[in-house]
Coordinates of C-alpha atoms in Angstrom, one line a residue:
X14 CA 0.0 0.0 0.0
X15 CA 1.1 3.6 -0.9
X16 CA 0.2 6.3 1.1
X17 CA 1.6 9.7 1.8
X18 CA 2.4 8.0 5.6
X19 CA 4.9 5.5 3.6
X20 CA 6.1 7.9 1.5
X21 CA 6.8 10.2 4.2
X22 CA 8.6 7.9 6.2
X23 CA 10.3 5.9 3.9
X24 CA 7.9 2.3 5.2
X25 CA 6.1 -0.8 3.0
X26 CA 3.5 -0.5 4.8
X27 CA 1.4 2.3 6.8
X28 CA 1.2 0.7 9.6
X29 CA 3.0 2.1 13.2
X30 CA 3.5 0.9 16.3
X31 CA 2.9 3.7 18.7
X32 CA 5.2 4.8 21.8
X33 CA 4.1 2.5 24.7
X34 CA 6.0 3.0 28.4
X35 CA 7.8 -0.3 29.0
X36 CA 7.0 -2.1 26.2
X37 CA 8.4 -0.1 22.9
X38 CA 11.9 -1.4 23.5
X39 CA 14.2 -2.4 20.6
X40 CA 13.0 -5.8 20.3
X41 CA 9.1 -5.0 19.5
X42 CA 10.2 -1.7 17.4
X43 CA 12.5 -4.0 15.3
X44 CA 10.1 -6.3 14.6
X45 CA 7.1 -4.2 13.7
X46 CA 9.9 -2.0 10.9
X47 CA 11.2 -5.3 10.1
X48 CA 7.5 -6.5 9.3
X49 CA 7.4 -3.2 6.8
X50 CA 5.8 -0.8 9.3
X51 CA 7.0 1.7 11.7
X52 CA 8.5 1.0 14.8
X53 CA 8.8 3.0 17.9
X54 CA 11.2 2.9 20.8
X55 CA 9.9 5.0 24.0
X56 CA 11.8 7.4 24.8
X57 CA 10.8 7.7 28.2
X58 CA 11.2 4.6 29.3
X59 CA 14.6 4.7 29.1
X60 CA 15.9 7.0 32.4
X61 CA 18.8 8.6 31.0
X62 CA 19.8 9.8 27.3
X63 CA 22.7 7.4 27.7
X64 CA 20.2 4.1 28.2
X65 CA 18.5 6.0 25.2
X66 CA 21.5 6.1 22.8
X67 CA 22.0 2.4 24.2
X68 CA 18.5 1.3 22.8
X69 CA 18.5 3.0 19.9
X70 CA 21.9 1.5 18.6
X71 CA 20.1 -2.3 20.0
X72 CA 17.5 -1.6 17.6
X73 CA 19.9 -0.5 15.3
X74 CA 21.8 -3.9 14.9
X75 CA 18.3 -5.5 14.6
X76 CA 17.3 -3.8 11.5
X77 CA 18.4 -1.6 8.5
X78 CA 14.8 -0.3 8.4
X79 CA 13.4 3.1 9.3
X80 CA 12.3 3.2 13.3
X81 CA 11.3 6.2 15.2
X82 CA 11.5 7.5 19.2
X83 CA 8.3 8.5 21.2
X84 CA 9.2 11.7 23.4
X85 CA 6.3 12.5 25.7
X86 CA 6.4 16.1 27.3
X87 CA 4.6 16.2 30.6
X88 CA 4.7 19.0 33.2
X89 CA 6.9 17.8 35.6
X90 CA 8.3 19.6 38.9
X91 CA 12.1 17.8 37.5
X92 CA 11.5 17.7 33.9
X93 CA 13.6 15.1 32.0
X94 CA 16.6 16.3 30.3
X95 CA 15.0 16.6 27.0
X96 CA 18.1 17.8 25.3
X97 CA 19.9 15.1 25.9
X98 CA 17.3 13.0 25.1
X99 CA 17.3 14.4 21.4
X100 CA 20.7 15.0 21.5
X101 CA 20.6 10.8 21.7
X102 CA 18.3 10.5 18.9
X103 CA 19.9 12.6 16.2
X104 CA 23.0 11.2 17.2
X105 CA 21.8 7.6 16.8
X106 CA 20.7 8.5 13.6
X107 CA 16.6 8.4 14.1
X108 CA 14.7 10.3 11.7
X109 CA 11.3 9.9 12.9
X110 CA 10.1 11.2 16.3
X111 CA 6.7 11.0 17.5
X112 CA 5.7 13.1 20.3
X113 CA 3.3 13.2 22.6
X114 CA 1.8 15.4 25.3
X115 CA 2.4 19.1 25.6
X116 CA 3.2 21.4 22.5
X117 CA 6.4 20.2 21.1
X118 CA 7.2 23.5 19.2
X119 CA 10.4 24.5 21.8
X120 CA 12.2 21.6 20.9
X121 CA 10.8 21.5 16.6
X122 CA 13.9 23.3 15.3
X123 CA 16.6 21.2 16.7
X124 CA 15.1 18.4 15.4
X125 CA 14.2 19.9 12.0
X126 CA 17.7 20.9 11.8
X127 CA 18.8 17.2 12.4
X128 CA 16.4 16.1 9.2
X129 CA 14.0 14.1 11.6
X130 CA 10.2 13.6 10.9
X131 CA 7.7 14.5 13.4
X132 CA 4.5 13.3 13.9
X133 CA 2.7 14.2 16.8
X134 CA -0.4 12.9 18.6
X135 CA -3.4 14.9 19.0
X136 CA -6.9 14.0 20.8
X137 CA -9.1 16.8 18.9
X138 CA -8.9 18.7 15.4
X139 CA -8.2 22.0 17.3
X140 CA -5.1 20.6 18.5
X141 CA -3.9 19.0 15.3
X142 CA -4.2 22.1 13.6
X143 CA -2.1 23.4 15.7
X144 CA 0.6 20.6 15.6
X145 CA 0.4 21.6 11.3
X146 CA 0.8 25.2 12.4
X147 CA 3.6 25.0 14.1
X148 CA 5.2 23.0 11.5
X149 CA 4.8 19.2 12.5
X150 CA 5.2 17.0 9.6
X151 CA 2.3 14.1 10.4
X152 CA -0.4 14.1 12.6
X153 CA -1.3 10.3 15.0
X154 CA -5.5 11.3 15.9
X155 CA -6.3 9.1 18.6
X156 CA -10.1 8.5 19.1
X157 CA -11.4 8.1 22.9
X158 CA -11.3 4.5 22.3
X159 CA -7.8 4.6 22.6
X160 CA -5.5 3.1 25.1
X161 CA -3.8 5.6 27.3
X162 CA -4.8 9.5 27.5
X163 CA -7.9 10.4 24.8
X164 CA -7.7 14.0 25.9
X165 CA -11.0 15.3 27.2
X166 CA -13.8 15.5 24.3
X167 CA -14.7 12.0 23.9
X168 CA -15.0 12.2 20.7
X169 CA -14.8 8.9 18.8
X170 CA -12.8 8.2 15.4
X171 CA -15.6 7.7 13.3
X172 CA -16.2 11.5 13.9
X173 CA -13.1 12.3 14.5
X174 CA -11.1 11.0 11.5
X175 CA -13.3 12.4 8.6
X176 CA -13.3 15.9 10.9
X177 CA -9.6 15.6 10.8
X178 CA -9.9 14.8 7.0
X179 CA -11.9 17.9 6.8
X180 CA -9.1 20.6 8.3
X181 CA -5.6 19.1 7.7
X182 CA -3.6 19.4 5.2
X183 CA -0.6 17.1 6.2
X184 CA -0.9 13.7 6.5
X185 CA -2.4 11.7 9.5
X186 CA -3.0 7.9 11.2
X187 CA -5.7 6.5 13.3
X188 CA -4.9 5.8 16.3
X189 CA -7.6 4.0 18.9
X190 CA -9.4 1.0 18.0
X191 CA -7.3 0.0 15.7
X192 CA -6.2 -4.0 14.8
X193 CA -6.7 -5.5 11.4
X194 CA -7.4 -5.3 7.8
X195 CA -10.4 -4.1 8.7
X196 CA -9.3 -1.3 10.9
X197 CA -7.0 -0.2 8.2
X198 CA -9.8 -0.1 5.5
X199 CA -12.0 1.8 7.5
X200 CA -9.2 4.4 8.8
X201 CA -8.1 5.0 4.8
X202 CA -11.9 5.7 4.0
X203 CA -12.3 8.1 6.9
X204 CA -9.5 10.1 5.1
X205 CA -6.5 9.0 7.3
X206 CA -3.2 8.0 5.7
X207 CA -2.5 4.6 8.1
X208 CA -2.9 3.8 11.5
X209 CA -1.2 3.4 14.5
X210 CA -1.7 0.3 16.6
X211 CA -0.9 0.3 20.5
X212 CA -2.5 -2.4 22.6
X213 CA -2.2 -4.8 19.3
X214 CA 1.4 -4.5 18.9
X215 CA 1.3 -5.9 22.9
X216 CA 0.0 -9.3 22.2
X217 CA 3.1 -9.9 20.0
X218 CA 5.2 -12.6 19.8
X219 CA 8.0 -9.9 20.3
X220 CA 6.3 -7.6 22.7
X221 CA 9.1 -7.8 25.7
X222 CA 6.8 -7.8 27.9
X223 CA 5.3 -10.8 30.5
X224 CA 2.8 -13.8 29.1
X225 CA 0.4 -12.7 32.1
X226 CA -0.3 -9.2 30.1
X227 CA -0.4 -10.6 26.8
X228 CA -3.2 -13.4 28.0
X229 CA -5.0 -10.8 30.0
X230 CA -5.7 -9.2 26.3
X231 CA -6.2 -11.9 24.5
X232 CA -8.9 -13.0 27.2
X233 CA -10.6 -9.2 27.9
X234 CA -13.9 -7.9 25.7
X235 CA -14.2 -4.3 24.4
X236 CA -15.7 -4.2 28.0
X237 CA -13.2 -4.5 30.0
X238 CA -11.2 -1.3 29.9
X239 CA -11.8 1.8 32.1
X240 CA -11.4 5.4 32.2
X241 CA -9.5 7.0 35.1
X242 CA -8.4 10.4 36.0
X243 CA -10.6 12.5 34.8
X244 CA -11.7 14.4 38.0
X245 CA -7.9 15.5 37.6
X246 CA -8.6 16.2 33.8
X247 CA -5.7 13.8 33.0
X248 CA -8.5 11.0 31.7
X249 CA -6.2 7.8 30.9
X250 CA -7.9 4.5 29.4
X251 CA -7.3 1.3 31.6
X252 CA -7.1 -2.5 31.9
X253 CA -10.1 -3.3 34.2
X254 CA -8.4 -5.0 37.5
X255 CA -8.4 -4.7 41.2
X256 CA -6.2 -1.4 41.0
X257 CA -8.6 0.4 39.0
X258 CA -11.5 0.0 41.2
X259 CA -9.7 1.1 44.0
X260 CA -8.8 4.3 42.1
X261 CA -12.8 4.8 40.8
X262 CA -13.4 3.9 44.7
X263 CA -11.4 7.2 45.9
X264 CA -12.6 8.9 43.0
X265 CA -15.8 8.7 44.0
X266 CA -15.5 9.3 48.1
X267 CA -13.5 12.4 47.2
X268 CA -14.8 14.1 44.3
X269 CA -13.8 17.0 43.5
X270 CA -11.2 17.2 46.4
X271 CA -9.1 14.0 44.9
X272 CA -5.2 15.0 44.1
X273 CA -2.9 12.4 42.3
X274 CA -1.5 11.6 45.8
X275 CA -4.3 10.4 47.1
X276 CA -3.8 7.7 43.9
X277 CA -0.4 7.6 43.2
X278 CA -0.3 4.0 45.1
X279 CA -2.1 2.5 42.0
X280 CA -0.1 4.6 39.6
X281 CA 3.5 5.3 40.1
X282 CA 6.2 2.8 39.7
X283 CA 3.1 0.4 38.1
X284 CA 5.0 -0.6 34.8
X285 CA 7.8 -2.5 35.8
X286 CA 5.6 -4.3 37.8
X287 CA 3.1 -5.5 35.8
X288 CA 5.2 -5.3 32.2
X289 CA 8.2 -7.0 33.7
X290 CA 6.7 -9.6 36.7
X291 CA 3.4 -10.0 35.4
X292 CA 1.6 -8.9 38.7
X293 CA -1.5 -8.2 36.9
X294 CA -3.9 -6.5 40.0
X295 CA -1.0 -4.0 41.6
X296 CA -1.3 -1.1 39.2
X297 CA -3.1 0.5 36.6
X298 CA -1.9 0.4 33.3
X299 CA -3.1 1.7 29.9
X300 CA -5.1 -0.7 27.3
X301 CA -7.5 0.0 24.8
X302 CA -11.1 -1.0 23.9
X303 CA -9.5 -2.7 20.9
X304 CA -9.1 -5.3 23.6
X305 CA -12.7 -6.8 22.3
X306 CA -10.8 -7.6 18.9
X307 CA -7.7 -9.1 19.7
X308 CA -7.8 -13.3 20.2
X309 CA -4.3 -14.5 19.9
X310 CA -0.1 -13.7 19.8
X311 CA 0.9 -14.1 16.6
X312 CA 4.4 -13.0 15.7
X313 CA 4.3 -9.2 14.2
X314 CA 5.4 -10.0 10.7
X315 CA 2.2 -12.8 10.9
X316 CA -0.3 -10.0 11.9
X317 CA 1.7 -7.6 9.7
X318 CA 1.0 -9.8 7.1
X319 CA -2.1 -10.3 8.1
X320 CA -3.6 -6.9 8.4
X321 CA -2.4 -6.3 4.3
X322 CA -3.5 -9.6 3.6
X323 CA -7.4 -8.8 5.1
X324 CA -7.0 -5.1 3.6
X325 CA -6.6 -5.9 0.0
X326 CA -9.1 -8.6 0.0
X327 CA -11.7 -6.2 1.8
X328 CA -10.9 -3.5 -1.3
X329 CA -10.4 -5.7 -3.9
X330 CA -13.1 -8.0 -3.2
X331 CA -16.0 -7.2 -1.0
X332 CA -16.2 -3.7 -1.3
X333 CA -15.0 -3.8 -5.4
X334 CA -18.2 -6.1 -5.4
X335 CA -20.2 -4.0 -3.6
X336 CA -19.5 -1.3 -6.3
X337 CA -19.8 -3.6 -9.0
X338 CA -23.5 -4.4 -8.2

């Protein structure tokens, strides 16, 4: 498939796996640009720029393929050294960045300069348009279905892609509820240029992460995620377990008085925990709705495959029939 998202980033197919704390190390994001799509490394979750330049030159020796880095800027008291970190990138030779969070625009020139690619995710149009204003190169619209933070509108992709489609003029993926053929059909006729697949890419052969999480997807509905947060207007989609309901629980009691603190027990330090040992119930972690469609761990270049495979015959048959008649 050729699409101004594969021409853009230089990729078979336009398919990318988005930036996913403790799970987008080298391994998954070689396999997914390996497989002809785009993979990610988190920036993030490496705690240095050094660890970052380390994982970046891992991936490097795993493929000859385009991959990108995920930097996420949060307000924080100690903010990361984001420097450094794209110091790290442009020095490992990266040319894609996705970014996440606040407005990238202080840090746009030095990577511009360096020749990288960004594409930056956005929850509304307003703030897309934006992103193209300030001179992003690619847009990731992520639907409320999404895994993670879907922003504060609610607003699902079925609106929100064709409204994108409307007001951009740069190129953009779907991102939220997105995991096969089909999902790519139906994100190219809502005017988007690819997608972006998160909680899929998890339920990889390759995803480093434990079993436990990778059989808690497969065996989880499109009903089993939740949405925390938002009384802090930092809404996150979550996996449904015993962590969550204890953050609903306080949300509840204390309303509009609720700070993080009072949750930061579920919260901080959660990853490492659950992505690493497995210990599925002793934090929250993000997950899409896209849950509902995911039923096994194939290797990525199988669902790669896969996802192209179902595409094509969805536009070359049924819907090529559907004209016909």
């Amino acid at each position: 498939m050729k699409t101004r998202i594969t021409e853009l980033f230089g990729i078979e197919h336009p398919i990318i796996q988005g930036g996913m704390h403790y799970v987008g190390l080298a391994e998954l994001a070689s396999a997914v640009s390996n497989a002809g799509g785009l993979g990610i490394i988190t920036g993030l979750t490496q705690r240095t720029p050094e660890l970052l330049a380390n994982e970046i030159a891992r991936c490097r020796a795993m493929t000859n393929k385009p991959f990108g880095v995920n930097l996420s800027f949060l307000p924080a008291v100690n903010p990361p050294d984001y420097a450094g970190y794209i110091r790290a990138i442009i020095d490992g030779g990266v040319k894609v960045v996705e970014t996440a969070g606040n407005n990238p625009q202080k840090w746009l020139p030095m990577m511009k300069d360096a020749g990288i690619k960004v594409i930056h995710k956005c929850t509304s149009v307003r703030h897309a348009l934006k992103a193209e204003s300030i001179g992003c190169d690619a847009i990731s619209v992520d639907g409320f279905e999404c895994g993670g933070h879907p922003g504060e509108d609610d607003v699902p992709n079925f609106i929100l892609l064709p409204r994108a489609a409307e007001e951009l003029k740069i190129p953009f993926v779907a991102s939220g509820g997105m995991a096969d053929g089909r999902s790519l059909v139906a994100a190219l006729a809502l005017g988007a240029d690819g997608m972006n697949m998160g909680t899929r890419f998890m339920a990889t052969v390759e995803a480093p992460i434990h079993d436990n999480v990778k059989q808690a997807i497969v065996q989880a509905s499109e009903l089993d995620t939740r949405i925390v947060m938002r009384p802090l207007r930092n809404t996150e989609r979550v996996f449904a377990n015993a962590a969550t309901d204890e953050v609903l629980r306080k949300e509840r009691e204390l309303g509009s008085r609720i700070r993080f603190e009072d949750i930061a027990a579920e919260l901080a330090g959660a990853y490492p925990r659950i992505m690493q040992q497995g210990d599925m119930q002793s934090g929250v972690w993000s997950c899409g709705m896209v849950v509902g469609l995911i039923n096994d761990v194939p290797t990525v270049q199988q669902l790669i495959d896969r996802i192209i495979g179902e595409a094509h015959a969805i536009i070359d048959q049924r819907l090529a029939g559907i004209s016909a008649a």
